[in-house]
Coordinates of C-alpha atoms and ligand atoms in Angstrom, one line a residue:
X17 CA -76.3 -18.6 9.3
X18 CA -77.7 -16.0 11.8
X19 CA -75.1 -14.9 14.3
X20 CA -77.8 -14.5 17.0
X21 CA -78.8 -18.2 16.8
X22 CA -75.6 -19.9 16.3
X23 CA -73.4 -21.3 19.1
X24 CA -70.1 -19.6 20.1
X25 CA -67.0 -20.6 18.2
X26 CA -63.7 -20.6 20.2
X27 CA -60.2 -21.6 19.1
X28 CA -57.2 -22.4 21.1
X29 CA -53.8 -21.5 19.7
X30 CA -50.2 -21.5 20.7
X31 CA -46.7 -22.6 19.7
X32 CA -45.3 -26.0 20.6
X33 CA -45.3 -26.9 24.3
X34 CA -47.8 -24.2 25.2
X35 CA -50.0 -26.8 27.0
X36 CA -52.9 -26.8 24.6
X37 CA -54.0 -30.4 25.5
X38 CA -54.3 -29.9 29.3
X39 CA -56.0 -26.5 28.8
X40 CA -58.4 -27.8 26.2
X41 CA -59.6 -30.4 28.7
X42 CA -59.9 -27.6 31.3
X43 CA -62.0 -25.4 28.9
X44 CA -64.3 -28.3 28.1
X45 CA -64.8 -29.1 31.8
X46 CA -65.4 -25.5 32.7
X47 CA -68.0 -25.0 29.9
X48 CA -69.7 -28.3 30.7
X49 CA -70.0 -27.1 34.4
X50 CA -71.8 -24.1 33.0
X51 CA -74.2 -26.3 31.1
X52 CA -72.9 -25.2 27.7
X53 CA -73.3 -27.9 25.0
X54 CA -69.8 -27.9 23.7
X55 CA -68.0 -29.9 21.1
X56 CA -64.2 -30.1 21.1
X57 CA -62.4 -30.6 17.8
X58 CA -59.0 -30.0 16.2
X59 CA -57.2 -28.8 13.1
X60 CA -55.8 -30.1 10.9
X61 CA -58.5 -32.8 11.3
X62 CA -61.9 -33.0 13.0
X63 CA -63.5 -35.4 10.4
X64 CA -62.3 -38.8 9.2
X65 CA -61.2 -37.4 5.9
X66 CA -59.6 -34.3 7.4
X67 CA -57.8 -36.5 9.9
X68 CA -56.2 -38.4 7.0
X69 CA -55.0 -35.1 5.6
X70 CA -53.6 -34.4 9.1
X71 CA -51.6 -37.6 8.9
X72 CA -50.1 -36.5 5.5
X73 CA -49.2 -33.2 6.9
X74 CA -47.6 -34.3 10.2
X75 CA -45.7 -37.4 9.2
X76 CA -42.0 -36.7 8.8
X77 CA -40.8 -37.8 5.3
X78 CA -37.8 -37.6 3.0
X79 CA -39.6 -35.8 0.2
X80 CA -39.7 -32.1 0.9
X81 CA -43.4 -30.9 1.1
X82 CA -43.7 -27.8 -1.0
X83 CA -45.1 -24.8 0.8
X84 CA -48.1 -24.4 -1.5
X85 CA -48.9 -28.1 -1.1
X86 CA -48.9 -27.8 2.7
X87 CA -51.0 -24.7 2.6
X88 CA -53.6 -26.1 0.2
X89 CA -53.8 -29.4 2.2
X90 CA -54.4 -27.4 5.4
X91 CA -57.2 -25.5 3.8
X92 CA -58.6 -28.6 2.1
X93 CA -58.9 -30.2 5.5
X94 CA -60.4 -27.0 6.9
X95 CA -63.0 -26.9 4.1
X96 CA -64.1 -30.5 5.0
X97 CA -64.1 -29.8 8.7
X98 CA -66.1 -26.6 8.3
X99 CA -68.8 -28.1 6.1
X100 CA -69.1 -31.4 7.8
X101 CA -68.7 -30.5 11.4
X102 CA -68.1 -26.9 12.4
X103 CA -71.0 -25.2 10.6
X104 CA -73.6 -27.9 11.4
X105 CA -72.6 -27.8 15.0
X106 CA -72.8 -24.0 15.4
X107 CA -76.1 -24.0 13.5
X108 CA -77.5 -26.4 16.1
X109 CA -76.8 -23.7 18.7
X110 CA -73.9 -25.7 20.2
X111 CA -70.6 -24.2 21.2
X112 CA -67.5 -25.4 19.5
X113 CA -63.9 -25.3 20.6
X114 CA -61.2 -26.0 18.0
X115 CA -57.7 -26.9 19.0
X116 CA -56.2 -24.6 16.4
X117 CA -57.9 -22.9 13.4
X118 CA -56.9 -20.4 10.7
X119 CA -54.8 -18.2 13.0
X120 CA -52.4 -21.2 12.9
X121 CA -52.1 -20.8 9.1
X122 CA -51.2 -17.1 9.5
X123 CA -48.7 -18.0 12.2
X124 CA -47.1 -21.2 10.8
X125 CA -47.4 -20.8 7.1
X126 CA -47.4 -16.9 7.1
X127 CA -44.9 -16.3 9.9
X128 CA -43.0 -19.6 10.1
X129 CA -42.8 -20.4 6.4
X130 CA -42.8 -16.7 5.3
X131 CA -45.7 -17.3 2.9
X132 CA -47.8 -14.4 1.7
X133 CA -50.5 -13.3 4.2
X134 CA -52.6 -12.1 1.3
X135 CA -52.7 -15.6 -0.2
X136 CA -53.7 -17.0 3.2
X137 CA -56.4 -14.3 3.4
X138 CA -57.7 -15.3 0.0
X139 CA -58.0 -18.9 1.0
X140 CA -59.6 -17.9 4.2
X141 CA -62.3 -16.0 2.3
X142 CA -62.7 -18.8 -0.2
X143 CA -63.1 -21.6 2.4
X144 CA -64.8 -19.8 5.3
X145 CA -66.7 -16.9 3.7
X146 CA -67.3 -14.6 6.7
X147 CA -67.0 -17.2 9.4
X148 CA -64.3 -16.5 12.0
X149 CA -63.9 -17.7 15.6
X150 CA -65.7 -15.5 18.1
X151 CA -62.7 -15.7 20.4
X152 CA -59.2 -17.0 20.0
X153 CA -57.4 -18.0 23.2
X154 CA -53.6 -17.7 22.5
X155 CA -51.4 -19.5 24.9
X156 CA -48.2 -17.6 24.7
X157 CA -44.8 -18.5 26.0
X158 CA -41.1 -18.0 25.2
X159 CA -40.2 -20.3 22.3
X160 CA -37.2 -21.9 24.1
X161 CA -39.4 -23.0 27.0
X162 CA -42.0 -24.4 24.7
X163 CA -39.5 -26.4 22.7
X164 CA -38.0 -27.8 25.9
X165 CA -41.4 -29.0 27.0
X166 CA -42.3 -30.4 23.5
X167 CA -38.9 -32.3 23.3
X168 CA -40.0 -34.3 26.4
X169 CA -42.9 -35.7 24.5
X170 CA -40.8 -38.0 22.4
X171 CA -40.9 -38.4 18.5
X172 CA -41.3 -35.0 16.8
X173 CA -43.8 -34.5 14.0
X174 CA -42.9 -32.7 10.7
X175 CA -43.7 -29.2 12.2
X176 CA -42.0 -29.9 15.6
X177 CA -38.8 -30.6 13.7
X178 CA -38.5 -26.9 12.7
X179 CA -35.9 -24.8 14.4
X180 CA -36.0 -22.0 17.0
X181 CA -36.1 -19.2 14.4
X182 CA -39.1 -20.8 12.7
X183 CA -41.0 -20.9 16.0
X184 CA -39.9 -17.4 16.9
X185 CA -41.6 -16.2 13.7
X186 CA -44.7 -18.3 14.5
X187 CA -44.9 -16.7 17.9
X188 CA -44.4 -13.1 16.6
X189 CA -47.1 -13.7 13.9
X190 CA -49.6 -14.9 16.6
X191 CA -48.8 -11.9 18.8
X192 CA -49.1 -9.5 15.9
X193 CA -52.6 -10.8 15.1
X194 CA -53.7 -10.6 18.7
X195 CA -52.4 -7.0 18.8
X196 CA -54.3 -6.1 15.6
X197 CA -57.6 -7.5 16.8
X198 CA -57.6 -7.2 20.7
X199 CA -61.4 -7.7 20.9
X200 CA -61.1 -11.2 19.3
X201 CA -58.0 -12.5 21.1
X202 CA -57.3 -13.3 24.7
X203 CA -53.5 -13.8 25.2
X204 CA -52.7 -16.0 28.2
X205 CA -49.2 -16.2 29.7
X206 CA -48.5 -20.0 29.3
X207 CA -45.1 -19.8 31.0
X208 CA -46.9 -19.7 34.4
X209 CA -47.7 -22.8 36.5
X210 CA -50.7 -24.6 35.0
X211 CA -53.0 -23.6 37.9
X212 CA -52.3 -19.9 37.1
X213 CA -52.8 -20.4 33.4
X214 CA -56.2 -22.0 34.2
X215 CA -57.2 -19.2 36.5
X216 CA -56.6 -16.8 33.6
X217 CA -58.5 -19.0 31.2
X218 CA -61.4 -19.2 33.7
X219 CA -61.5 -15.4 33.8
X220 CA -61.7 -15.2 30.0
X221 CA -64.5 -17.8 29.9
X222 CA -66.5 -16.3 32.7
X223 CA -66.8 -13.2 30.7
X224 CA -68.4 -15.2 27.9
X225 CA -70.9 -17.4 29.8
Ligands
TMP309 P1 -50.9 -29.9 17.1 O1 -52.4 -29.9 16.9 O2 -50.4 -31.1 17.8 O3 -50.3 -28.6 17.6 O4 -50.3 -30.2 15.6 C1 -50.7 -29.5 14.5 C2 -49.5 -29.0 13.8 O5 -50.0 -28.4 12.5 C3 -48.9 -27.8 14.5 O6 -47.5 -28.0 14.5 C4 -49.2 -26.6 13.7 C5 -49.5 -27.1 12.4 N1 -50.5 -26.3 11.7 C6 -50.2 -25.4 10.7 O7 -49.0 -25.4 10.4 N2 -51.1 -24.7 10.1 C7 -52.4 -24.7 10.4 O8 -53.3 -24.0 9.9 C8 -52.8 -25.6 11.5 C9 -54.3 -25.7 11.9 C10 -51.8 -26.4 12.1

């Protein structure tokens, strides 16, 4: 795929309670207003089959899900999502915004679960080749605040049931990746009021359109 012809690929990341849903809607609205043809999708998920894998991953259950099982299922869903939706969409010149992508694997499985970053990198190369998001918007906030917000949403999924230490490691892994690749990441302070978060996101997007 030629990079000059393909659409832009953005991902939105953050720990629990960072406000991804409201900000995703804002991003879509902003890009629509700039006449960008944008498709919004999510991970795990994005195609019917990958959404079934999402169900498997998120449903709390008695049987402990092994770390390798979780990681492979996430990349299985990603492989399906990429081939069936992401790559064809970008090849049509459309923009695509994904609610989470592989940075979440480095943060949750690498940081949170303490799995090997090298193993995740190998799966990333296997499944994605050279394809990476052009820009990752990271909604960052203190873990305690995010967990308070997430708790108000009701029933917790399998990941949301993890403890404060887990999410602290997830946050640190996200921030470390952003620090290592500053040109590919925009870190937005998500502890601010929503209107200020959206002002910051607008600033990031204006530099792209
Ligand atoms: P969310 O889209 O509502 O945030 O839920 C998705 C959950 O899946 C979230 O808790 C993070 C987790 N996840 C991973 O652990 N690794 C991944 O690679 C992705 C995409 C998501």
